[in-house]
PDB file of C-alpha atoms in Angstrom:
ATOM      1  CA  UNK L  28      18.914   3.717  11.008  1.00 98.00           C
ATOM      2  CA  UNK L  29      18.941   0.782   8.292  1.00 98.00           C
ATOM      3  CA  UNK L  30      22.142  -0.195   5.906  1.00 98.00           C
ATOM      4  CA  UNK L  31      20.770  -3.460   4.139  1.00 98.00           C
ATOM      5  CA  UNK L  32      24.234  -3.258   2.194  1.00 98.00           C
ATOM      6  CA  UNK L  33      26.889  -2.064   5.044  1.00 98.00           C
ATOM      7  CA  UNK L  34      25.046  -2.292   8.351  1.00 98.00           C
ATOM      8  CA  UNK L  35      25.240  -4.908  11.391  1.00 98.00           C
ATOM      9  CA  UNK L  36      23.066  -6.362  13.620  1.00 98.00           C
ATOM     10  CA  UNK L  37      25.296  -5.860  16.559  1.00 98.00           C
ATOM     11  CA  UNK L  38      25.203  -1.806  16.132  1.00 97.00           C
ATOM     12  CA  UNK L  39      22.545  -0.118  17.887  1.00 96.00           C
ATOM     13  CA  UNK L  40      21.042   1.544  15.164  1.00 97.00           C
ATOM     14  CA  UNK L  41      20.590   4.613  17.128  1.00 95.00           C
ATOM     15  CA  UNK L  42      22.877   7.077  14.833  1.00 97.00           C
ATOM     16  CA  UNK L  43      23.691   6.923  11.051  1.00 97.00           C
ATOM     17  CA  UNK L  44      27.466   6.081  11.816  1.00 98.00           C
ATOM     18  CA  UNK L  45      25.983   3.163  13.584  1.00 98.00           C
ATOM     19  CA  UNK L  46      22.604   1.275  11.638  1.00 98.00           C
ATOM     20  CA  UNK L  47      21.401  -2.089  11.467  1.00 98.00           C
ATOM     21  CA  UNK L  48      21.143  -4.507   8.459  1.00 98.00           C
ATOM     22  CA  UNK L  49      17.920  -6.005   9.446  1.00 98.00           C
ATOM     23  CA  UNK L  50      14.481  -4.557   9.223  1.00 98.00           C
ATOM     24  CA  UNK L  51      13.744  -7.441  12.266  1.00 98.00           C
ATOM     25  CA  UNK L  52      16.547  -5.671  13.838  1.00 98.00           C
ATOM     26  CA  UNK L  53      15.280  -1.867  13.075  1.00 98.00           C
ATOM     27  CA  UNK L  54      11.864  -2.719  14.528  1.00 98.00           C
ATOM     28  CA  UNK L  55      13.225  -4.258  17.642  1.00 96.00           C
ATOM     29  CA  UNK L  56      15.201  -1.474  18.628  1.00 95.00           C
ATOM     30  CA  UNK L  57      12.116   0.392  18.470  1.00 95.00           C
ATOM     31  CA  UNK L  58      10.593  -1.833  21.534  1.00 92.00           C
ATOM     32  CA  UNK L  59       8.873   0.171  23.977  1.00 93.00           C
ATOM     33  CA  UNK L  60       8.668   3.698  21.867  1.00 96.00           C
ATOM     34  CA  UNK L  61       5.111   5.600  21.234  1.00 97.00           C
ATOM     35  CA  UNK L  62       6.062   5.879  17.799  1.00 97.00           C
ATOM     36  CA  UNK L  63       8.543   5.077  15.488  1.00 98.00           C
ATOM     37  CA  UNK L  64      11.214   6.383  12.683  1.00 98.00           C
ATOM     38  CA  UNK L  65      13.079   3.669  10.217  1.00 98.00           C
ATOM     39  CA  UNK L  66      15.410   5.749   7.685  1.00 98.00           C
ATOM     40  CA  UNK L  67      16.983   3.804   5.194  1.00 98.00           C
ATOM     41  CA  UNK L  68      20.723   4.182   3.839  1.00 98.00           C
ATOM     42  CA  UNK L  69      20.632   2.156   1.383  1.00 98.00           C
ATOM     43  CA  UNK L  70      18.131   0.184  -0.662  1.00 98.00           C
ATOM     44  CA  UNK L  71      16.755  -3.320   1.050  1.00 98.00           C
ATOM     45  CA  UNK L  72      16.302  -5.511  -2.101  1.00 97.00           C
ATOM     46  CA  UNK L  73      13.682  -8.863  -1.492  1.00 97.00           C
ATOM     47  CA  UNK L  74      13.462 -11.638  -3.564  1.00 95.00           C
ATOM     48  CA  UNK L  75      10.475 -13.570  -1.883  1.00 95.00           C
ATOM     49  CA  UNK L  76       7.262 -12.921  -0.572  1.00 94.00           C
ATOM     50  CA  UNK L  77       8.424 -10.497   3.095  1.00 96.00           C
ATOM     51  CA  UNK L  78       5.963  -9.650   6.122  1.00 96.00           C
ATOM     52  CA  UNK L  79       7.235  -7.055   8.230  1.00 97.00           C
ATOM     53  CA  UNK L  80       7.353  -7.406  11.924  1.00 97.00           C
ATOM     54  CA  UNK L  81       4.008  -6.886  13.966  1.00 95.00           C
ATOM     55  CA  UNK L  82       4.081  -3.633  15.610  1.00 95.00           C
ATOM     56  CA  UNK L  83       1.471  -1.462  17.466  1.00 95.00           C
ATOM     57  CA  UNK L  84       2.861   1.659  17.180  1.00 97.00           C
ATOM     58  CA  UNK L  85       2.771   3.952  14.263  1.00 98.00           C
ATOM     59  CA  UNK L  86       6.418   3.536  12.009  1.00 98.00           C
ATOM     60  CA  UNK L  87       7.264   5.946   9.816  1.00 98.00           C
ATOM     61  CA  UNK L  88       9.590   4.394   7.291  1.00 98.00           C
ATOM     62  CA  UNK L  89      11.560   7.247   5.171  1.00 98.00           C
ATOM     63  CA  UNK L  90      15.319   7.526   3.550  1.00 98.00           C
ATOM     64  CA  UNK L  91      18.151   9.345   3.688  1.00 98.00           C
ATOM     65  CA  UNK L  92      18.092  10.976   0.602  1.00 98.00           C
ATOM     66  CA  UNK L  93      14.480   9.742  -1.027  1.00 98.00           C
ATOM     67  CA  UNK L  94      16.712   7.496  -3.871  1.00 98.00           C
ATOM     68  CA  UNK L  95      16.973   4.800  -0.795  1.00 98.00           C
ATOM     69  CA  UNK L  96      14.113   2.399  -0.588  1.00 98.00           C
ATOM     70  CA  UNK L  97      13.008  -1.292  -1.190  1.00 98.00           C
ATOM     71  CA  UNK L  98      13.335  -3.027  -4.572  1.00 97.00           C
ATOM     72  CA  UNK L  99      11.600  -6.349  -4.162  1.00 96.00           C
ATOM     73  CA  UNK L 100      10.052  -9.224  -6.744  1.00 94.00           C
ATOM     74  CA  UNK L 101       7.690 -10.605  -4.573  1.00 94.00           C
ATOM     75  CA  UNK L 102       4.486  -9.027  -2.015  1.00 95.00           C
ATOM     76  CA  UNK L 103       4.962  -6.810   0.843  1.00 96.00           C
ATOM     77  CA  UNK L 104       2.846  -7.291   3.938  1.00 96.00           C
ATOM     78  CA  UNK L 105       2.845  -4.470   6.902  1.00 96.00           C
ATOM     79  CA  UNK L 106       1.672  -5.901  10.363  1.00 95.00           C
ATOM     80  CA  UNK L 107       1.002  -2.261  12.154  1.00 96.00           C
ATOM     81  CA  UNK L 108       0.565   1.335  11.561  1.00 98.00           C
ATOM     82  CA  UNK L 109       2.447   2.532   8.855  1.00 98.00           C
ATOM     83  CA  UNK L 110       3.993   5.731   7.259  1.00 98.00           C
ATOM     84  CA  UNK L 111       6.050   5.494   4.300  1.00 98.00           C
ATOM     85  CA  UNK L 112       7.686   8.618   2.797  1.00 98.00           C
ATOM     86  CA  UNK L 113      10.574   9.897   0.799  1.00 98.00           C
ATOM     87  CA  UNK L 114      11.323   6.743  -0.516  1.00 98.00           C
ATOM     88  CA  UNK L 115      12.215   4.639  -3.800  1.00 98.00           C
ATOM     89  CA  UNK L 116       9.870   1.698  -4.251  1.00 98.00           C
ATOM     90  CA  UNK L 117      11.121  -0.762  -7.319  1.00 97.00           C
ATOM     91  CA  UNK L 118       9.164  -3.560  -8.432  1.00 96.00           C
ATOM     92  CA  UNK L 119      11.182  -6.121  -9.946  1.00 92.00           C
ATOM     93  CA  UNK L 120       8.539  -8.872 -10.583  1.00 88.00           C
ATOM     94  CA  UNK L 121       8.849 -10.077 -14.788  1.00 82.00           C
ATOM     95  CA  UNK L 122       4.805 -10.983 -15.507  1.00 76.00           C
ATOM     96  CA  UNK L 123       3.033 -10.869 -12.021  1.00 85.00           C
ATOM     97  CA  UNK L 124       1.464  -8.015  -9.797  1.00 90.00           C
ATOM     98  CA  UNK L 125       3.680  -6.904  -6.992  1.00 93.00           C
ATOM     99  CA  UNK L 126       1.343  -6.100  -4.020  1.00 94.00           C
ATOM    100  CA  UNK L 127       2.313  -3.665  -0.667  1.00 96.00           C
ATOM    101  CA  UNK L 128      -0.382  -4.389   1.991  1.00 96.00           C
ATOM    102  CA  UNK L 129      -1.905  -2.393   4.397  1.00 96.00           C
ATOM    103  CA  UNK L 130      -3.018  -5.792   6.015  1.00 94.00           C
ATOM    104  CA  UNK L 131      -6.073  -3.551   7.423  1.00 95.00           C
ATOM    105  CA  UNK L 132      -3.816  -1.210   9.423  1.00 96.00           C
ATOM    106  CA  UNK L 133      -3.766   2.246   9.179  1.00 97.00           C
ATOM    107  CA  UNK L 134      -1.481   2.678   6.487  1.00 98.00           C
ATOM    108  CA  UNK L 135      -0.085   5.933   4.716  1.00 98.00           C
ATOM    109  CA  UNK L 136       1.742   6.212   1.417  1.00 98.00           C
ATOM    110  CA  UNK L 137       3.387  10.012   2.377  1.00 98.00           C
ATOM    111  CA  UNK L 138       4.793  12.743   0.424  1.00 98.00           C
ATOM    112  CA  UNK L 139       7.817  11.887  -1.937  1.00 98.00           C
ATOM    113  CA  UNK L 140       7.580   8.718  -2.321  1.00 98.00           C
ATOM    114  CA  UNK L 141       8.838   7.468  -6.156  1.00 98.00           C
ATOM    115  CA  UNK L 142       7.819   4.414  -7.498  1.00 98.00           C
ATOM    116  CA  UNK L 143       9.754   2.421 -10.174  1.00 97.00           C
ATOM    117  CA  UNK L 144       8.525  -0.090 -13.060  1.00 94.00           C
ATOM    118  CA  UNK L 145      11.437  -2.268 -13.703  1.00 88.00           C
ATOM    119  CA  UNK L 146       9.676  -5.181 -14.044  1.00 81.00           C
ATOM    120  CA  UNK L 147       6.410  -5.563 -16.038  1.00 85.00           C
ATOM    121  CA  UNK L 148       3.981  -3.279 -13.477  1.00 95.00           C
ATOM    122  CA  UNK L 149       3.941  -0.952 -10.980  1.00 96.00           C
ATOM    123  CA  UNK L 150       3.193  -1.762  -7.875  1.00 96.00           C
ATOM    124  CA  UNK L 151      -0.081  -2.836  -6.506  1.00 95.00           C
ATOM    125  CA  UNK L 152      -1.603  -1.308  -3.225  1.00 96.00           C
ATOM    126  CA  UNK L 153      -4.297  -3.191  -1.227  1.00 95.00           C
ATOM    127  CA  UNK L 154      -5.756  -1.780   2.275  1.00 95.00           C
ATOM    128  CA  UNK L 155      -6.773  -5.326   3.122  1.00 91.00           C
ATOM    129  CA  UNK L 156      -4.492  -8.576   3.133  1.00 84.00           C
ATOM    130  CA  UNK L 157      -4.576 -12.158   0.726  1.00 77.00           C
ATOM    131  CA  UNK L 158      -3.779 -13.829   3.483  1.00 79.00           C
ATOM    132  CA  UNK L 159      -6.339 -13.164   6.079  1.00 83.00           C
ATOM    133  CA  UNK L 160      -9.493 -10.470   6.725  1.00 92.00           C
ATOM    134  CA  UNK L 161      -9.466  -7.493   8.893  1.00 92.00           C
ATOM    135  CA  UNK L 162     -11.682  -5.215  10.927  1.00 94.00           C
ATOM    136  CA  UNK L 163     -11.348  -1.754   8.781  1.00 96.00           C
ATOM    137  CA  UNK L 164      -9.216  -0.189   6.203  1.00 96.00           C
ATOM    138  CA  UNK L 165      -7.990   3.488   6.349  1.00 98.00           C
ATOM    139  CA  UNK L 166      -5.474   3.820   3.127  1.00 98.00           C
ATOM    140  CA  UNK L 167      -4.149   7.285   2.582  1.00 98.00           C
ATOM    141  CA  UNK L 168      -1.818   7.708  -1.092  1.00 98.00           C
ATOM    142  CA  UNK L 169      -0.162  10.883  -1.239  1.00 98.00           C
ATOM    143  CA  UNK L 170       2.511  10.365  -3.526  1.00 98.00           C
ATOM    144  CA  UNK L 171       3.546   7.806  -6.243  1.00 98.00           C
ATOM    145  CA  UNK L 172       2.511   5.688  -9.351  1.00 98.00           C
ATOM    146  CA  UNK L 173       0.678   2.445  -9.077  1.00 98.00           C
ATOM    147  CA  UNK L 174      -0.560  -0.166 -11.147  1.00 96.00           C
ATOM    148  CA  UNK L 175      -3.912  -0.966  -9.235  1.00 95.00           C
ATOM    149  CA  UNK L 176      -5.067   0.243  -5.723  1.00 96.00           C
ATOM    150  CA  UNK L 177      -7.728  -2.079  -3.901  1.00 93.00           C
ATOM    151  CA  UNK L 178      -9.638  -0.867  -1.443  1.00 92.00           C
ATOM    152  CA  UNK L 179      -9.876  -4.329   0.473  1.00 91.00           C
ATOM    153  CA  UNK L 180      -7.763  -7.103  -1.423  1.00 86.00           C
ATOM    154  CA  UNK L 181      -6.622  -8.655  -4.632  1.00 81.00           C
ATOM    155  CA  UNK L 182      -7.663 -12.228  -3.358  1.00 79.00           C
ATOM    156  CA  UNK L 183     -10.639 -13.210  -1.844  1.00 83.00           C
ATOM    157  CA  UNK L 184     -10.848 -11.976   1.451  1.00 88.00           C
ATOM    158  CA  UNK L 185     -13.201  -9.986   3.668  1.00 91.00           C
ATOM    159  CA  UNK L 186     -13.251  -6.655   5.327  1.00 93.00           C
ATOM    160  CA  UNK L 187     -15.620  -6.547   8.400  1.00 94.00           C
ATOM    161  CA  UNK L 188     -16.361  -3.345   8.961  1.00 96.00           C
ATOM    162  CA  UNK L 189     -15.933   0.521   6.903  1.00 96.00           C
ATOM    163  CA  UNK L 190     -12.740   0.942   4.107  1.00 95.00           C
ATOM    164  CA  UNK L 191     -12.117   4.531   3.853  1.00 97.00           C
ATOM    165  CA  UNK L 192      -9.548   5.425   1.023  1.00 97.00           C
ATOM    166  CA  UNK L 193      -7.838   9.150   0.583  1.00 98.00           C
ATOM    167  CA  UNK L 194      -6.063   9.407  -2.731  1.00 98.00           C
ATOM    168  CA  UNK L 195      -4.108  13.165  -3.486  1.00 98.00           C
ATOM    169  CA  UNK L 196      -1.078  13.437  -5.851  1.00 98.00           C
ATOM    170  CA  UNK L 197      -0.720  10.465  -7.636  1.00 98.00           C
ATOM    171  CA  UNK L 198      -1.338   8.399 -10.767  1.00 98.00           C
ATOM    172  CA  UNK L 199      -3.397   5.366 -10.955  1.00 98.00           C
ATOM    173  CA  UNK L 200      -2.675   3.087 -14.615  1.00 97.00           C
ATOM    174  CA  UNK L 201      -4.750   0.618 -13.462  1.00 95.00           C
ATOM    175  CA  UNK L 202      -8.015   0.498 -11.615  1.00 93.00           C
ATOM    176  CA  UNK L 203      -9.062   1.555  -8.007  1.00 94.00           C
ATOM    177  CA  UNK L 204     -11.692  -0.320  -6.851  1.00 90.00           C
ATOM    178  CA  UNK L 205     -13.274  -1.897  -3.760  1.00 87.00           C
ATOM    179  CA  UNK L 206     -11.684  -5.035  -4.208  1.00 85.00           C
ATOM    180  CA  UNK L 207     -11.055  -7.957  -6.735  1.00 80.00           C
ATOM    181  CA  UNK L 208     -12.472 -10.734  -4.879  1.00 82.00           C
ATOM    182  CA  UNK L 209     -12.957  -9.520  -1.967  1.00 86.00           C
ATOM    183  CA  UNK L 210     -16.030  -8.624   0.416  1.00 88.00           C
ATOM    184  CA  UNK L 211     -16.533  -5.320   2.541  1.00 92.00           C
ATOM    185  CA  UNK L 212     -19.285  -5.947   5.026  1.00 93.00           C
ATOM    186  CA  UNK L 213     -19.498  -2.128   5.638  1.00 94.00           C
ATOM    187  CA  UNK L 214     -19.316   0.956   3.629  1.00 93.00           C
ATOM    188  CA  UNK L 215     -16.627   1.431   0.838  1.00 92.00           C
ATOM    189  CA  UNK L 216     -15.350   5.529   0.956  1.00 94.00           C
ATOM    190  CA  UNK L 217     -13.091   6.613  -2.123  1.00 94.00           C
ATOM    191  CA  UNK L 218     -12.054  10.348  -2.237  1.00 96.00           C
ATOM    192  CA  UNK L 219      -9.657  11.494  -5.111  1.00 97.00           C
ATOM    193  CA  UNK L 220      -8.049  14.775  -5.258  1.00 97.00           C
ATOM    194  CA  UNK L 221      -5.039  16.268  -7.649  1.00 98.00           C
ATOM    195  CA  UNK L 222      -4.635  12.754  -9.046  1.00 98.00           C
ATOM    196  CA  UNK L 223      -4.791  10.473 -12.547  1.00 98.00           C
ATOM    197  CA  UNK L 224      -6.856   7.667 -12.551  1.00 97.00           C
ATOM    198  CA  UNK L 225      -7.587   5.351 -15.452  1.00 96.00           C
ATOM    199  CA  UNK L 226     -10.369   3.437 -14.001  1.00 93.00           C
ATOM    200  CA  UNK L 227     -12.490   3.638 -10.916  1.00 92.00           C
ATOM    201  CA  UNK L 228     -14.725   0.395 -10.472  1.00 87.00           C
ATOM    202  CA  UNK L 229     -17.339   1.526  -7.795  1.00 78.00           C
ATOM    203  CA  UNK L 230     -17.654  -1.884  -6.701  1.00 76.00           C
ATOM    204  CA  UNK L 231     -15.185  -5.341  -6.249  1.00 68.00           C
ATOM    205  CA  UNK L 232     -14.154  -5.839 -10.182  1.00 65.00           C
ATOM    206  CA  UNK L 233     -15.162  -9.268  -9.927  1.00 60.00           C
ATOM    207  CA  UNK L 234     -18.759 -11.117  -8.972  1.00 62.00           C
ATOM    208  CA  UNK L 235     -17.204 -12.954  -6.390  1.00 70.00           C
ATOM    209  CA  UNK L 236     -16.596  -9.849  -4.971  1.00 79.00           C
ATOM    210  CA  UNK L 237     -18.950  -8.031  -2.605  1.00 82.00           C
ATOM    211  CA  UNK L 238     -19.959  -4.585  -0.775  1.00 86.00           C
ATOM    212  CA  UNK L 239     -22.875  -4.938   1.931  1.00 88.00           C
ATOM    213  CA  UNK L 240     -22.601  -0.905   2.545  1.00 89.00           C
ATOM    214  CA  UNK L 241     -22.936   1.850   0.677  1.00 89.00           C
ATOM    215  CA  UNK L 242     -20.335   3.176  -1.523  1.00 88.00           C
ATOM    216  CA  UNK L 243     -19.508   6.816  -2.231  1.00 90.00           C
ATOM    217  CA  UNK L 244     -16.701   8.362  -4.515  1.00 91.00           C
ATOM    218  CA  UNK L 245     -16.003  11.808  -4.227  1.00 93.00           C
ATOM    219  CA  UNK L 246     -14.071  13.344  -6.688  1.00 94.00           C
ATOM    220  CA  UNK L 247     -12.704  16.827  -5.651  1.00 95.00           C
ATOM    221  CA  UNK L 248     -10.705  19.257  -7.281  1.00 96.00           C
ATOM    222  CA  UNK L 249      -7.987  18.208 -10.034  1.00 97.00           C
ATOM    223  CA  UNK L 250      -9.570  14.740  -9.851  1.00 97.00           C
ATOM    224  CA  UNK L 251      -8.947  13.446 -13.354  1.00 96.00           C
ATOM    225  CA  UNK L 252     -11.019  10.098 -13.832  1.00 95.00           C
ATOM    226  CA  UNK L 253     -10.690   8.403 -17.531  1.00 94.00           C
ATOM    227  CA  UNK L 254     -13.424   5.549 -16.911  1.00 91.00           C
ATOM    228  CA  UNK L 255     -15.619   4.978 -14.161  1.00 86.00           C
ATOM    229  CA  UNK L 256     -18.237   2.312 -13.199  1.00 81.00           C
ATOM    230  CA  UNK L 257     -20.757   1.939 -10.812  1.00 70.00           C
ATOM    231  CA  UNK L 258     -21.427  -2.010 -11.350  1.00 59.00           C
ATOM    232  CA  UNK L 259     -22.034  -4.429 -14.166  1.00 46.00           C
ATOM    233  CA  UNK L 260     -22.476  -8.024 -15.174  1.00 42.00           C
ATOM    234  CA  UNK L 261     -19.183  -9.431 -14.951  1.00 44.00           C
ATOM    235  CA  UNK L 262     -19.087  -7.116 -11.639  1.00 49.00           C
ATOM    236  CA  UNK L 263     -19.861  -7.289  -7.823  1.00 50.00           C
ATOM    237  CA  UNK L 264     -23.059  -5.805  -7.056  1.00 49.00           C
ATOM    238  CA  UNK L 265     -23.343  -2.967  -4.206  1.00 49.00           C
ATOM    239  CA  UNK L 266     -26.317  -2.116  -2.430  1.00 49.00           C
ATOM    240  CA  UNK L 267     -26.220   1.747  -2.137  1.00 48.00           C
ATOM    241  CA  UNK L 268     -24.744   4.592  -4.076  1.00 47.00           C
TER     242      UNK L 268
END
């Protein structure tokens, strides 16, 4: 259990009458688990850039009531296998994207999770990093509304290997795409189900952008797509469709 507001570093964190403060402090007392839970009792507000800790096993992060969560102004980076669900995610950030990054881990956006404008966007979800390339991407959205999901990154980074994304339930403003700068050496997956996308850009959105694989979008039942393109000009090219 996390209290960003009322909790201490010295509790155990083992029982709601007793949480931590930290999120360093939540993930340490999960040291030598299979798996673990992080429920939040209050909301963890971030004003700079934050990485989570590194982990190897699978976290679920969830809240006590699903109006608990993380408000921040800056980009989130996750360093392990992640669950987040029945949660409150605020972005705070006045003229800039706010991004939450899978940093190439296996990384699943659950049910109930809200998502809050209070700034000028949504957030921004990327299954890749900006600050360094990865091996695969396997991005699952189940819940929420976001400004722009990107299969790899937003910056120009590479994917070596397959990026598989899984989008159900949600709502898209922006674009979903394989990338904005980025390069997938591999193939590029993108199913949509039950969800409202304004754009789907079969391809990175810009030419320094690349896909060496082939790309397939599959959209299944209560898929509702407003635009969609395979590749143009101004785009990346991809090889196979």
């Amino acid at each position: 259990y996390i209290d960003p507001v009322a909790g201490a570093d010295t509790n155990d964190g083992l029982s709601e009458a007793k949480p931590v403060k930290t999120v360093a402090a939540a993930y340490a007392a999960l040291e030598g688990a299979d798996t673990g839970r992080v429920v939040f009792l209050s909301t963890l507000t971030l004003t700079a850039l934050t990485n989570f800790p590194s982990c190897s096993i699978p976290v679920t992060l969830t809240s006590k009531t699903g109006a608990e969560g993380i408000a921040a102004k800056e980009n989130i980076y996750f360093r392990g296998p992640t669950t987040l669900e029945n949660m409150t995610f605020t972005s705070n950030a006045a003229n800039s994207y706010t991004l939450m990054s899978a940093g190439g881990h296996k990384f699943t956006i659950g049910k109930n999770v809200t998502t809050v404008k209070a700034g000028s966007y949504y957030f921004c979800l990327t299954g890749g990093s900006n600050y360094g390339n990865c091996t695969g991407v396997d991005l699952t959205v189940l819940s929420g509304t976001w400004q722009n999901i990107y299969s790899a990154a937003h910056g120009t980074r590479t994917v070596d290997g397959d990026a598989k994304v899984t989008l159900d339930g949600i709502t898209v403003v922006g674009v979903v795409s394989g990338g904005r700068q980025s390069v997938i050496t591999g193939d590029l997956t993108i199913y949509v189900e039950n969800s409202n996308i304004a754009t789907i850009y079969a391809c990175a959105s810009q030419t320094t952008g690349r896909i060496d694989g082939d790309v397939t979008v599959t959209l299944g039942q209560g898929a509702q797509v407003t635009n969609y393109t395979i590749e143009s000009n101004s785009m990346s090219a991809v090889k196979g469709i």
